[in-house]
Coordinates of C-alpha atoms and ligand atoms in Angstrom, one line a residue:
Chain B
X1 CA 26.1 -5.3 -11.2
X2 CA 22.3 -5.8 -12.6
X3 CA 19.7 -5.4 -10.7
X4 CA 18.4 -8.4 -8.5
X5 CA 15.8 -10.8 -11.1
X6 CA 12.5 -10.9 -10.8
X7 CA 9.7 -13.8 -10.1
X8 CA 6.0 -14.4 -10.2
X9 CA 4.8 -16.2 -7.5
X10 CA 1.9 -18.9 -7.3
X11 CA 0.3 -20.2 -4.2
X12 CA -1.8 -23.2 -3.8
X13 CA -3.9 -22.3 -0.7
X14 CA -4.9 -26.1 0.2
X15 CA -4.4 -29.0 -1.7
X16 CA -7.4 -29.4 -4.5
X17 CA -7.0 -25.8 -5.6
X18 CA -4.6 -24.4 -8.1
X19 CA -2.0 -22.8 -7.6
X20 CA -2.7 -18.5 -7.9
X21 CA -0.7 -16.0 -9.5
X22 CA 0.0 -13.2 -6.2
X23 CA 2.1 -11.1 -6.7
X24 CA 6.2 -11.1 -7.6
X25 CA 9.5 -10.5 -5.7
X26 CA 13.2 -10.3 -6.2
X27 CA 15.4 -12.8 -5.5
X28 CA 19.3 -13.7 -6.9
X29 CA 17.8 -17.1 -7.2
X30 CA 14.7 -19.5 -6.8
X31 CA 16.2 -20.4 -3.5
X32 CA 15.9 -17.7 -2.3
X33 CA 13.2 -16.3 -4.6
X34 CA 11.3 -19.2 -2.5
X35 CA 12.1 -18.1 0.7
X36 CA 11.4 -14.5 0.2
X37 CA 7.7 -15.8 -0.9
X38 CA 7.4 -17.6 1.9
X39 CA 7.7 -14.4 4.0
X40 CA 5.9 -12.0 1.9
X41 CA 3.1 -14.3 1.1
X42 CA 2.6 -16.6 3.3
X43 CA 2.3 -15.0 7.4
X44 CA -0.7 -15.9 7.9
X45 CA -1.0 -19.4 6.8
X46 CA -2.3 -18.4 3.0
X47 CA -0.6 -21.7 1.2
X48 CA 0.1 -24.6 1.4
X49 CA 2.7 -24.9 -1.4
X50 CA 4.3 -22.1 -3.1
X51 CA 5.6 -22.1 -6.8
X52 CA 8.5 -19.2 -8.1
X53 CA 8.9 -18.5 -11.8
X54 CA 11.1 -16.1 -13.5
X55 CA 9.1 -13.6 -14.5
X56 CA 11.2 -13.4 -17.9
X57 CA 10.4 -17.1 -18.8
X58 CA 6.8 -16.2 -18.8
X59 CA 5.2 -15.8 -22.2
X60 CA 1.8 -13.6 -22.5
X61 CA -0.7 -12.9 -25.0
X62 CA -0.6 -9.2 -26.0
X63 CA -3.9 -7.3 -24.8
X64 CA -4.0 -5.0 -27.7
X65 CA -4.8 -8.1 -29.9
X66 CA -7.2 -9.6 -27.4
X67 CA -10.4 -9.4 -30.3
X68 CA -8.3 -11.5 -32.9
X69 CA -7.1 -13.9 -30.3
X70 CA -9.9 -14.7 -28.8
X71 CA -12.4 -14.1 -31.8
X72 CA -12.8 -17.7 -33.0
X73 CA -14.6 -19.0 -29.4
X74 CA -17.2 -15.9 -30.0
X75 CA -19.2 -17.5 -33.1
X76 CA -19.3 -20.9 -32.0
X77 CA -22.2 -21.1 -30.1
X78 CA -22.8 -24.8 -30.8
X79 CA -19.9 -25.2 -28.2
X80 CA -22.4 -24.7 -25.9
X81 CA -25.3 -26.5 -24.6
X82 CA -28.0 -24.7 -25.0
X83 CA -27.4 -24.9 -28.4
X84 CA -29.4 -27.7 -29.0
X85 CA -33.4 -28.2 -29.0
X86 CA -34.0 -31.0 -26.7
X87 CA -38.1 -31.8 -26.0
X88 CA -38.7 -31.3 -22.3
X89 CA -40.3 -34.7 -22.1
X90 CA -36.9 -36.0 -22.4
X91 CA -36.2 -34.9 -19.1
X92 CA -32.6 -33.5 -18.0
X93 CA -29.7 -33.8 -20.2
Chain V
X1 CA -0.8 6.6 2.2
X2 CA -1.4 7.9 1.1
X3 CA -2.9 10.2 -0.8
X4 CA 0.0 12.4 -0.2
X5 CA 1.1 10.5 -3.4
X6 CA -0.3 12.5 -5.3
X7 CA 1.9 15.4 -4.6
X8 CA 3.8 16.1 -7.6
X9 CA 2.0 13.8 -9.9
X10 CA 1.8 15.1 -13.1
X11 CA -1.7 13.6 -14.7
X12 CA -1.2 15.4 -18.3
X13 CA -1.5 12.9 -21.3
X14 CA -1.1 13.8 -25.3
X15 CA -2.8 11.2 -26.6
X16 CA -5.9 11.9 -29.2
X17 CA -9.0 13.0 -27.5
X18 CA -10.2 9.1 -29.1
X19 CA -7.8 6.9 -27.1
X20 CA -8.6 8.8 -24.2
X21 CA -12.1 8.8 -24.6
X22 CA -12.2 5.3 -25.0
X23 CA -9.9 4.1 -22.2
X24 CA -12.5 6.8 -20.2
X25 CA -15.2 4.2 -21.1
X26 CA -13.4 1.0 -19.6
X27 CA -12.9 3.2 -16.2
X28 CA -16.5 4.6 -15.8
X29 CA -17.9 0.9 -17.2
X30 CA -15.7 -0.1 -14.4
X31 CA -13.3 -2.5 -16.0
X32 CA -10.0 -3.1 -14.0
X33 CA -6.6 -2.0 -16.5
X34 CA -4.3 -4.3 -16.6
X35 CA -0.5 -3.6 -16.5
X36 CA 0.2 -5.1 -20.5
X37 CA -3.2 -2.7 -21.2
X38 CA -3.1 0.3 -23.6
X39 CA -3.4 3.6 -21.3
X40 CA -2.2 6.7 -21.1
X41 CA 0.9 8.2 -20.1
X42 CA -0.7 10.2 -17.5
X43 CA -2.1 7.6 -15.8
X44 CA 0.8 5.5 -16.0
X45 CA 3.0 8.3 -14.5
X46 CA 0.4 8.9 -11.9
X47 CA 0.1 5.4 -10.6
X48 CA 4.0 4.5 -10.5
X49 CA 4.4 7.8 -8.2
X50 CA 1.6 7.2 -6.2
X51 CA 2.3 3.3 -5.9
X52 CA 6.3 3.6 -6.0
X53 CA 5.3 6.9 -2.6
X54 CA 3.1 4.7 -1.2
X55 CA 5.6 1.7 -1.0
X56 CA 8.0 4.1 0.1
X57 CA 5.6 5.7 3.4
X58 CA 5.4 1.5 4.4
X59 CA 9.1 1.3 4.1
X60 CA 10.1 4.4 6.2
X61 CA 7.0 3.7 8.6
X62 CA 9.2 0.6 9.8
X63 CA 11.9 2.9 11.2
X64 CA 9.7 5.0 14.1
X65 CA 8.1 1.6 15.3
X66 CA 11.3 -0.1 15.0
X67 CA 13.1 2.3 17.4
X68 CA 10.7 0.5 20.1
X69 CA 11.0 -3.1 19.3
X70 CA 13.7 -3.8 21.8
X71 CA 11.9 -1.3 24.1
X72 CA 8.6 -3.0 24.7
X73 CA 7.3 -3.4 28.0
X74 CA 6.7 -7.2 27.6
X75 CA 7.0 -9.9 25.2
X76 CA 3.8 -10.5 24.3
X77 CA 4.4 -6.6 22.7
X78 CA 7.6 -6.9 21.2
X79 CA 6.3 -10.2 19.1
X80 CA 3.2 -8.3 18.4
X81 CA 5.2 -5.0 17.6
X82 CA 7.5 -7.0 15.5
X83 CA 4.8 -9.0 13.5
X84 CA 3.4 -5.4 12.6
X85 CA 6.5 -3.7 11.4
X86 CA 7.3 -7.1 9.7
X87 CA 3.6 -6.4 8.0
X88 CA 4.7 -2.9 6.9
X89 CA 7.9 -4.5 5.1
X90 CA 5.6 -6.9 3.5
X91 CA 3.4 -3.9 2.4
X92 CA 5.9 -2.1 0.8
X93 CA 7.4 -5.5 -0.8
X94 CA 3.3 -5.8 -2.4
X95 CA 3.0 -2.4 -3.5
X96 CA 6.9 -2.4 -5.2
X97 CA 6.0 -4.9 -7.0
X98 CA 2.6 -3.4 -8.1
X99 CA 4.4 -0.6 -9.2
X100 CA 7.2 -2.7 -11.3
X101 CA 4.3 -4.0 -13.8
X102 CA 4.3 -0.4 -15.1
X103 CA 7.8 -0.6 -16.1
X104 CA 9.7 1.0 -13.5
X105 CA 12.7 -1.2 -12.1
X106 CA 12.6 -1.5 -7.7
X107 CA 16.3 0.3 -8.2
X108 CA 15.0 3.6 -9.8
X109 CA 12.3 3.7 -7.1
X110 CA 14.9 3.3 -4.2
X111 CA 16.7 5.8 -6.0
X112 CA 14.1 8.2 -5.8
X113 CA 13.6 8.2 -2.8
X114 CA 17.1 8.2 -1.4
X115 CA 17.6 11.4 -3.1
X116 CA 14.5 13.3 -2.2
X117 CA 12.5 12.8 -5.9
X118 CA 9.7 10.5 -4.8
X119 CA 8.2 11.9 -1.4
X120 CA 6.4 9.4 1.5
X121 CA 4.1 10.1 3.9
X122 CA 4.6 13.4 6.3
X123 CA 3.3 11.4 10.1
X124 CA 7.0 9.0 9.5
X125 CA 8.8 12.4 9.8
X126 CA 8.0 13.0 13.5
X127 CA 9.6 11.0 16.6
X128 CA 8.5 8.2 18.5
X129 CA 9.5 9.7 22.3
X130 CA 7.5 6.9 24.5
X131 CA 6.1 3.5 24.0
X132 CA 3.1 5.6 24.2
X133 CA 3.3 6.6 20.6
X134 CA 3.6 3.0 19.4
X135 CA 0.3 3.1 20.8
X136 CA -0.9 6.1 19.0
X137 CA 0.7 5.2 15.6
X138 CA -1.6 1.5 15.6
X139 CA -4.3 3.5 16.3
X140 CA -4.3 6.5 14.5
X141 CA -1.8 6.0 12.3
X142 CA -2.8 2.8 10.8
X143 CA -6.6 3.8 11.5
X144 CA -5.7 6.7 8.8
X145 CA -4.0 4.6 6.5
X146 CA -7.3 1.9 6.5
X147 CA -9.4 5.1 5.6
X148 CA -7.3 5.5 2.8
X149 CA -7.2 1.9 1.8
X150 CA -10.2 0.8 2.0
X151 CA -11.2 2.8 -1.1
X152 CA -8.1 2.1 -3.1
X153 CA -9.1 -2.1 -3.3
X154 CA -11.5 -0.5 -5.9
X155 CA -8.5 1.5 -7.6
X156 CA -8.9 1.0 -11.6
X157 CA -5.7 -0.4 -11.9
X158 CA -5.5 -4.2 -10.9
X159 CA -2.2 -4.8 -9.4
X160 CA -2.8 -2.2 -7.0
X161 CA -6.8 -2.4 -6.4
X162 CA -5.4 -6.6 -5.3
X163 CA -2.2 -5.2 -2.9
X164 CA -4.4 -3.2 -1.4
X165 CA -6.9 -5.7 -0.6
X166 CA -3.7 -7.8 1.0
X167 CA -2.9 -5.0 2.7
X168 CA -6.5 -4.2 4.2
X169 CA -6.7 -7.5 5.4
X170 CA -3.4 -7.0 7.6
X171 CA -3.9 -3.7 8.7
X172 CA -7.1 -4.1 11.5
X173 CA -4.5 -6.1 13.6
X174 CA -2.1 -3.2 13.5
X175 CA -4.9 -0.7 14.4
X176 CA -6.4 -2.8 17.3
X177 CA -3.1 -3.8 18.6
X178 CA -2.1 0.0 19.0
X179 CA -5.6 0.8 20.6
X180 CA -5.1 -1.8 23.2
X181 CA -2.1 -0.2 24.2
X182 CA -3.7 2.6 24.3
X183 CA -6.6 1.0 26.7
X184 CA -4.3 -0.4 28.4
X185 CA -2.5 2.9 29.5
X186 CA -5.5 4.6 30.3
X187 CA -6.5 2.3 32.7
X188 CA -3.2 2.4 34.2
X189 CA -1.2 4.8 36.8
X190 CA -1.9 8.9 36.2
X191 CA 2.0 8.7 35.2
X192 CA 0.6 6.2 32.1
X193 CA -2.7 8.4 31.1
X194 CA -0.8 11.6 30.9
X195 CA 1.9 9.7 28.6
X196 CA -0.9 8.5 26.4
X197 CA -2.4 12.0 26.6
X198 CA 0.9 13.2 25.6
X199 CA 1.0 11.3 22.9
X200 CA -2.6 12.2 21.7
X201 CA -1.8 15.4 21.4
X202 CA 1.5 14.8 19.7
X203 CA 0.1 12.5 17.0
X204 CA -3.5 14.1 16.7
X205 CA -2.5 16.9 14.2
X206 CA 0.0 15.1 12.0
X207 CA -2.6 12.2 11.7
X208 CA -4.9 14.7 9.9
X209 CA -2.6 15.5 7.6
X210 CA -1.7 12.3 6.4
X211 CA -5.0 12.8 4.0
X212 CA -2.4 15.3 2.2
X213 CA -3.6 19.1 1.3
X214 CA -7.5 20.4 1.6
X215 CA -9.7 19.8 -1.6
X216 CA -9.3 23.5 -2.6
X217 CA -5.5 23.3 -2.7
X218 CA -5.1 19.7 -4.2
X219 CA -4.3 20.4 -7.8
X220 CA -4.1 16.7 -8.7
X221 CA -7.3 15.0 -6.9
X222 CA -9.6 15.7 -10.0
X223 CA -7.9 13.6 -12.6
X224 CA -7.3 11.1 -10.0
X225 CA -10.9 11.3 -9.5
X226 CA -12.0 10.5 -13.1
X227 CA -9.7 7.9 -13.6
X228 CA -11.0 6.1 -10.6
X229 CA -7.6 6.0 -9.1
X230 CA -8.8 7.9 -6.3
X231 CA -12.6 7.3 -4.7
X232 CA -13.2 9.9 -2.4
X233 CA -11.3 13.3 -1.6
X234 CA -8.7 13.9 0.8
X235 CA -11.0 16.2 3.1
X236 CA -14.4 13.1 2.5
X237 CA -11.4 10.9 3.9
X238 CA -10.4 13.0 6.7
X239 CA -13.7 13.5 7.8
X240 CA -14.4 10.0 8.0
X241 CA -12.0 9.3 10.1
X242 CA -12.5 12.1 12.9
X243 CA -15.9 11.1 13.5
X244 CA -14.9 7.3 13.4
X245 CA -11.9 8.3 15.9
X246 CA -13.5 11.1 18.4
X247 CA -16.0 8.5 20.1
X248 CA -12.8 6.3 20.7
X249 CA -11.0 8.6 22.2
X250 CA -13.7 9.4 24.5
X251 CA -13.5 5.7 25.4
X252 CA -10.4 6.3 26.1
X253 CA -10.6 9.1 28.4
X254 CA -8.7 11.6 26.6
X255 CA -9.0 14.8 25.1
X256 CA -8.1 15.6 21.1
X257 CA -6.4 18.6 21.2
X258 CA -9.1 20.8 19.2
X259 CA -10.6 23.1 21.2
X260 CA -12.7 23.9 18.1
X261 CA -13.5 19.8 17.9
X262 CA -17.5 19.9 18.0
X263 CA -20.5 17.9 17.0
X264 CA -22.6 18.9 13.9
X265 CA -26.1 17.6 14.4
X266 CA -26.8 19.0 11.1
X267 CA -24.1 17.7 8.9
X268 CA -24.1 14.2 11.0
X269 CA -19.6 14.8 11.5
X270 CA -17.8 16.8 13.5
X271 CA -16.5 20.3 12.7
X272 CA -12.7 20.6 13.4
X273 CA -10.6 23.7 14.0
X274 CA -7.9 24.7 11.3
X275 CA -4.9 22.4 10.0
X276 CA -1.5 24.1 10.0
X277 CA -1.1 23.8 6.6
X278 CA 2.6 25.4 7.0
X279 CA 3.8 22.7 9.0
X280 CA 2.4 20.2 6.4
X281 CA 4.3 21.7 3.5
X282 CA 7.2 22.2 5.5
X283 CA 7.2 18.1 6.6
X284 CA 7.1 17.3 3.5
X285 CA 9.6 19.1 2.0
X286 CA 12.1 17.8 4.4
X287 CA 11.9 20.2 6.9
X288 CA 10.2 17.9 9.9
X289 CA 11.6 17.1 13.0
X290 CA 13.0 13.4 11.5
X291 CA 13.2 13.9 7.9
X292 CA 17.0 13.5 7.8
X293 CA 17.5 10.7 9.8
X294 CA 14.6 8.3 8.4
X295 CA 16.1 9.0 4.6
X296 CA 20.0 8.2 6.3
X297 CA 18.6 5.2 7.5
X298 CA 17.3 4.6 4.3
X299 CA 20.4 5.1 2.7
X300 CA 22.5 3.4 4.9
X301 CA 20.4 0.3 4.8
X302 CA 20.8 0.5 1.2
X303 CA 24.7 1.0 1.1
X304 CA 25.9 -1.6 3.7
X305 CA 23.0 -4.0 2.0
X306 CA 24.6 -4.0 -1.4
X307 CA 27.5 -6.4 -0.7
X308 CA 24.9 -8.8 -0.1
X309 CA 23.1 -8.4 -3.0
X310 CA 26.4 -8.3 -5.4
X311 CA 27.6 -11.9 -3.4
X312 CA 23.8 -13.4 -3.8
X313 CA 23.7 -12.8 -7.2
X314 CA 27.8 -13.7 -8.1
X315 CA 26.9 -16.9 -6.0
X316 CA 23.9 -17.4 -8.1
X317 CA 25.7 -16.6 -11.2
X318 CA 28.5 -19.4 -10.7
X319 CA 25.9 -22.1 -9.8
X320 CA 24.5 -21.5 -12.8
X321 CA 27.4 -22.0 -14.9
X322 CA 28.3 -24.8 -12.7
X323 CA 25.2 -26.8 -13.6
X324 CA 25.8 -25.8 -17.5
X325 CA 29.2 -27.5 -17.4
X326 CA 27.7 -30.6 -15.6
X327 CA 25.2 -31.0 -18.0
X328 CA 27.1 -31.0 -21.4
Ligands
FE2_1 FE1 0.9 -1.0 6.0
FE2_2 FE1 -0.2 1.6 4.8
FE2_3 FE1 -0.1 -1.0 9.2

């Protein structure tokens, strides 16, 4: 028999925040891939609400090509404010 | 804890002097590596044993604390007791899956370690013979262990530099619960301070050791070193913690078993008589008092445990394929 599946696990610590990626577990299935989380990551009242994902169905951007993927936000500077000449007698923008 | 986890590690890599050179850079410029990251193979090997040993010391360290749960003296103990071997589960559960991100599976490490490959921590191999101990192990024990951390939240490698800071967080309840036992014996009946004095003495020497092997006989702490895995040498470590630990004991009223145990104005620490290095080696090899019965319980835990998982996962399997049918 394989080996038990694996999931990410996502806690939202109080409503208003997101929910955080902290850690993973294994569990046969997201019942009780929930309740495992519950115990592992929650004792001391750390969420709120707890999401489980199978770590399989996750889809990542490879590291290695970090530069290439992220190279078109490095040039655009006019994405930014301070961009832009504004007089200071304009006051705050 | 557990830089005993370094025993055995084998740091060599054989990639070109310009990969390692580079992934040299992110370390010393501090950047945290990331499991998906290039690295080498050296560290990767390094960090699964070290991870995959130190899951494995929290694992076994349930079983000598676990022999008193049903034992406490009152039930204000047991539910602390058994909130802090509940903790060590958790601990192991973290670092497990630290370890998994670097592509080994949770079965091979189980494996390991059921048949004597991946080592844990030498202070689980010795009994627990009075509640006294539980006492001692919070204290020292877990005191040794947060010496240890501490450091490793800075670890280079992300998944376990954040398990560790989970872990930090939960340990100063384990190490104050087992000094208020501790207090609370002292203060009690002669018959209670000799058994924590017993226990002093029982758990003094083995606590030393969990640093692992003196600087000049630790073959793997450079690398370790320079890869930012490892922030500060087993003897810095071991230091640290006998001049934290010697005023509390004389808090306590007892006596560390060092007859050599004096004050050095000059260095600021305390010098320390000799560690039995023989008795060290010969723990960890499997030849302490305990070695056999923590890996049977191991073993058995695992055997009679697998029916579960096999029926979790077949009932899983047909739920699934239930709700397939449904929805064509
Ligand atoms: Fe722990
Ligand atoms: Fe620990
Ligand atoms: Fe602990």
């Amino acid at each position: 028999m394989g080996e038990t599946p694996l999931w990410e696990v996502f806690i939202r610590p109080r409503n208003g925040l997101a929910h955080k990626h902290v850690g993973s577990l294994h569990g046969a299935d997201a019942e009780l891939a929930l309740s495992a989380a519950r115990d592992v990551y929650t004792r001391r009242g750390e969420g709120g609400s707890i999401w489980v994902v199978p770590s399989a169905a996750i889809t990542a951007s490879d590291p290695a090509h970090a530069d290439e993927m992220f190279d078109p936000t490095a040039d655009k500077i006019y994405r930014h404010p301070t961009f832009y000449d504004i007089p200071d007698d304009v006051g705050h923008m | 804890m557990y830089s005993q986890g370094l025993i055995g590690a084998d740091g060599r890599s054989e990639e070109t002097p310009e990969f390692l050179a580079a992934f040299q850079a992110r370390i010393d410029a501090e950047e945290k590596i990331e499991p998906k990251d290039a690295m080498p193979e050296g560290y990767r090997r390094t960090l699964i044993r070290q991870i995959g040993q130190h899951a494995h010391s929290e694992i076994v360290g349930m079983l000598p604390e676990g022999n008193w749960i049903t034992r406490a003296p009152s039930l204000k103990r047991k539910a602390a007791l058994l909130a802090k071997v509940q903790d060590e589960g958790g601990h192991g559960l973290y670092l497990y899956s630290a370890a998994e991100t670097l592509g080994v599976t949770r079965d091979e490490m189980t494996e390991e370690l059921l048949d004597g490959r991946a080592k844990y921590s030498s202070i689980f191999n010795y009994p627990t013979l009075s509640w006294a101990d539980i006492g001692c192990i919070g204290w020292l024990v877990d005191g040794a262990a947060i010496m240890n951390q501490i450091p490793l939240c800075r670890c280079s490698f992300g998944p376990y530099a954040r398990a560790m800071i989970r872990v930090c967080k939960e340990e100063s309840f384990h190490q104050r619960q087992g000094y208020e036992i501790m207090l609370t014996l002292t203060r009690g009946t002669e018959a209670q301070k000799e058994m924590a004095q017993d226990a002093l003495d029982r758990w003094w020497w083995p606590s030393l050791m969990m640093f692992g092997p003196s600087d000049a006989d630790s073959q793997h702490s450079d690398q370790s070193m320079a890869w930012k895995i490892k922030r500060f040498t087993n003897d810095e470590l071991r230091q640290k913690f006998i001049d934290a630990t010697v005023p509390q004991a004389e808090y306590l009223g007892l006596k560390v078993p060092d007859p050599e145990l004096a004050w050095n104005a000059e260095k600021n620490g305390y010098d320390h008589g000799p560690i039995d290095w023989d008795e060290f080696w010969r723990v960890v090899k499997g030849g302490g008092p305990m070695n056999r019965e923590r890996i049977a319980a191991r073993r058995k835990a695992w055997e009679e445990g697998a029916w579960v998982r096999e029926a979790a996962l077949a009932h899983a399997e047909k739920r699934a394929a239930r709700t397939a049918v449904a929805a064509e």
